[in-house]
């Protein structure tokens, strides 16, 4: 399976926000821990709504959390 064409800073942001767990982030966003893990590892592309919710939890603009890999 090819890697998705974007990367993210979720793991770093979780660490910088009190070492938030994937489960805690999932609860705040409204998805499962497994979904957060898959997004974080680049195995799953979140919906636009979920992507914005993740960015909102960290108080960051979307482009500070997700980066589109052009190339």
XYZ file of N, CA, C and O in Angstrom:
284
model
N 0.844 -1.189 0.000
C 0.000 0.000 0.000
C 0.881 1.241 0.000
O 1.783 1.369 0.826
N 0.619 2.165 -0.900
C 1.408 3.394 -1.005
C 1.075 4.327 0.147
O -0.049 4.348 0.651
N 2.052 5.108 0.528
C 1.847 6.092 1.589
C 0.887 7.176 1.099
O 0.837 7.483 -0.091
N 0.124 7.736 2.001
C -0.779 8.818 1.648
C 0.040 10.058 1.306
O 1.152 10.229 1.803
N -0.526 10.944 0.473
C 0.236 12.112 0.016
C 0.275 13.272 1.008
O 0.371 14.423 0.626
N 0.175 12.964 2.287
C 0.318 14.022 3.282
C 0.986 13.471 4.532
O 1.046 12.267 4.744
N 1.505 14.388 5.321
C 2.090 14.009 6.605
C 1.390 14.842 7.680
O 0.610 15.739 7.363
N 1.654 14.513 8.925
C 1.015 15.273 10.001
C 1.940 15.386 11.203
O 2.934 14.670 11.312
N 1.576 16.291 12.073
C 2.348 16.561 13.288
C 1.579 16.149 14.539
O 1.836 16.661 15.625
N 0.652 15.221 14.397
C -0.219 14.867 15.522
C 0.576 14.325 16.702
O 0.354 14.738 17.841
N 1.506 13.426 16.447
C 2.266 12.845 17.561
C 3.024 13.928 18.329
O 2.999 13.970 19.559
N 3.680 14.826 17.609
C 4.416 15.924 18.249
C 3.467 16.819 19.034
O 3.760 17.182 20.183
N 2.345 17.161 18.441
C 1.380 18.028 19.119
C 0.796 17.365 20.358
O 0.584 18.020 21.377
N 0.559 16.068 20.294
C 0.062 15.349 21.484
C 1.095 15.438 22.602
O 0.758 15.699 23.755
N 2.365 15.225 22.249
C 3.437 15.271 23.250
C 3.525 16.663 23.876
O 3.669 16.798 25.096
N 3.431 17.695 23.041
C 3.552 19.066 23.517
C 2.329 19.533 24.305
O 2.384 20.563 24.968
N 1.255 18.779 24.230
C 0.031 19.108 24.960
C -0.182 18.130 26.102
O -1.176 17.406 26.159
N 0.775 18.086 26.995
C 0.661 17.266 28.193
C 0.738 15.788 27.933
O 0.165 15.004 28.686
N 1.448 15.407 26.863
C 1.579 13.998 26.492
C 0.205 13.335 26.375
O -0.029 12.232 26.863
N -0.711 14.048 25.702
C -2.059 13.548 25.452
C -1.990 12.185 24.755
O -1.185 11.994 23.853
N -2.816 11.257 25.184
C -2.830 9.945 24.547
C -3.672 9.983 23.278
O -4.485 10.896 23.074
N -3.491 8.961 22.451
C -4.324 8.835 21.255
C -5.790 8.703 21.659
O -6.671 9.258 21.004
N -6.041 7.988 22.731
C -7.410 7.816 23.222
C -8.031 9.126 23.660
O -9.197 9.401 23.371
N -7.266 9.948 24.374
C -7.775 11.251 24.808
C -8.096 12.145 23.613
O -9.142 12.802 23.584
N -7.205 12.156 22.626
C -7.452 12.948 21.431
C -8.690 12.430 20.705
O -9.547 13.212 20.286
N -8.797 11.113 20.581
C -9.958 10.523 19.936
C -11.257 10.925 20.615
O -12.233 11.272 19.938
N -11.278 10.912 21.939
C -12.475 11.312 22.684
C -12.848 12.750 22.384
O -14.019 13.077 22.190
N -11.851 13.622 22.336
C -12.109 15.042 22.095
C -12.546 15.317 20.661
O -13.288 16.268 20.417
N -12.105 14.474 19.731
C -12.438 14.660 18.317
C -13.711 13.907 17.944
O -14.407 14.289 17.012
N -14.014 12.833 18.680
C -15.201 12.038 18.388
C -14.930 10.835 17.517
O -15.815 10.376 16.787
N -13.691 10.325 17.577
C -13.321 9.112 16.847
C -12.617 8.159 17.807
O -12.306 8.524 18.936
N -12.329 6.954 17.362
C -11.674 5.978 18.222
C -10.157 6.209 18.294
O -9.580 6.903 17.444
N -9.546 5.616 19.295
C -8.096 5.661 19.426
C -7.451 5.058 18.192
O -6.447 5.545 17.694
N -8.049 3.984 17.685
C -7.495 3.314 16.506
C -7.499 4.232 15.285
O -6.572 4.200 14.478
N -8.535 5.049 15.163
C -8.596 6.000 14.050
C -7.488 7.031 14.176
O -6.803 7.344 13.195
N -7.286 7.554 15.379
C -6.204 8.527 15.597
C -4.863 7.876 15.268
O -4.017 8.483 14.592
N -4.647 6.643 15.719
C -3.383 5.946 15.446
C -3.163 5.807 13.944
O -2.055 6.056 13.444
N -4.201 5.420 13.209
C -4.071 5.233 11.768
C -3.786 6.552 11.050
O -2.963 6.608 10.133
N -4.452 7.622 11.471
C -4.197 8.942 10.873
C -2.759 9.368 11.168
O -2.034 9.802 10.274
N -2.371 9.225 12.426
C -1.028 9.618 12.867
C 0.055 8.879 12.086
O 1.090 9.455 11.751
N -0.174 7.612 11.802
C 0.809 6.783 11.102
C 0.719 6.903 9.590
O 1.467 6.250 8.867
N -0.202 7.735 9.100
C -0.329 7.925 7.666
C -0.988 6.771 6.936
O -0.849 6.625 5.738
N -1.729 5.934 7.671
C -2.415 4.795 7.050
C -3.869 5.105 6.713
O -4.539 4.318 6.077
N -4.357 6.247 7.178
C -5.760 6.596 6.975
C -5.873 8.097 6.765
O -5.256 8.880 7.495
N -6.652 8.499 5.789
C -6.886 9.909 5.503
C -8.159 10.353 6.219
O -9.236 9.821 5.951
N -8.052 11.322 7.126
C -9.242 11.749 7.858
C -10.183 12.551 6.965
O -9.759 13.157 5.979
N -11.452 12.570 7.342
C -12.388 13.463 6.656
C -11.964 14.897 6.958
O -11.216 15.162 7.907
N -12.439 15.814 6.168
C -12.116 17.217 6.395
C -12.602 17.658 7.769
O -11.896 18.375 8.494
N -13.778 17.195 8.158
C -14.329 17.542 9.469
C -13.413 17.057 10.593
O -13.105 17.809 11.522
N -12.966 15.813 10.519
C -12.083 15.267 11.556
C -10.747 16.008 11.559
O -10.208 16.324 12.622
N -10.224 16.322 10.393
C -8.965 17.058 10.317
C -9.104 18.412 11.005
O -8.227 18.813 11.794
N -10.192 19.129 10.745
C -10.404 20.426 11.394
C -10.597 20.269 12.896
O -10.104 21.082 13.679
N -11.283 19.208 13.315
C -11.475 18.985 14.761
C -10.136 18.726 15.459
O -9.907 19.204 16.574
N -9.273 17.946 14.816
C -7.949 17.687 15.392
C -7.183 18.990 15.532
O -6.607 19.280 16.594
N -7.172 19.795 14.480
C -6.467 21.081 14.531
C -7.048 21.966 15.631
O -6.294 22.631 16.371
N -8.372 21.958 15.778
C -9.032 22.782 16.790
C -8.624 22.369 18.208
O -8.421 23.224 19.072
N -8.508 21.070 18.448
C -8.100 20.590 19.770
C -6.749 21.198 20.161
O -6.545 21.591 21.308
N -5.853 21.312 19.189
C -4.526 21.840 19.467
C -4.435 23.351 19.309
O -3.378 23.937 19.547
N -5.525 23.996 18.889
C -5.518 25.440 18.700
C -4.596 25.873 17.567
O -3.976 26.932 17.633
N -4.523 25.040 16.541
C -3.619 25.291 15.416
C -4.416 25.384 14.128
O -5.443 24.740 13.981
N -3.900 26.147 13.149
C -4.530 26.097 11.826
C -4.273 24.734 11.194
O -3.282 24.063 11.513
N -5.159 24.334 10.305
C -5.076 23.018 9.671
C -3.698 22.754 9.070
O -3.145 21.669 9.220
N -3.111 23.762 8.416
C -1.825 23.573 7.751
C -0.654 23.405 8.722
O 0.427 22.993 8.300
N -0.859 23.693 10.009
C 0.174 23.419 11.013
C 0.114 21.972 11.506
O 1.036 21.509 12.154
N -0.992 21.302 11.221
C -1.171 19.910 11.651
C -0.934 18.946 10.493
O -0.257 17.936 10.651
N -1.459 19.286 9.323
C -1.353 18.422 8.144
C -0.591 19.140 7.034
O -0.834 20.320 6.782
N 0.300 18.415 6.373
C 1.073 18.970 5.257
C 0.864 18.102 4.034
O 1.059 16.885 4.092
N 0.479 18.721 2.936
C 0.304 18.009 1.672
C 1.672 17.843 1.033
O 2.416 18.813 0.887
N 1.992 16.625 0.664
C 3.279 16.329 0.045
C 3.171 16.456 -1.463
O 2.570 15.614 -2.103
N 3.693 17.523 -2.007
C 3.670 17.692 -3.456
C 4.933 17.091 -4.041
O 5.954 16.977 -3.375
N 4.847 16.729 -5.277
C 6.091 16.231 -5.741
C 6.154 15.500 -6.972
O 6.996 14.954 -7.468
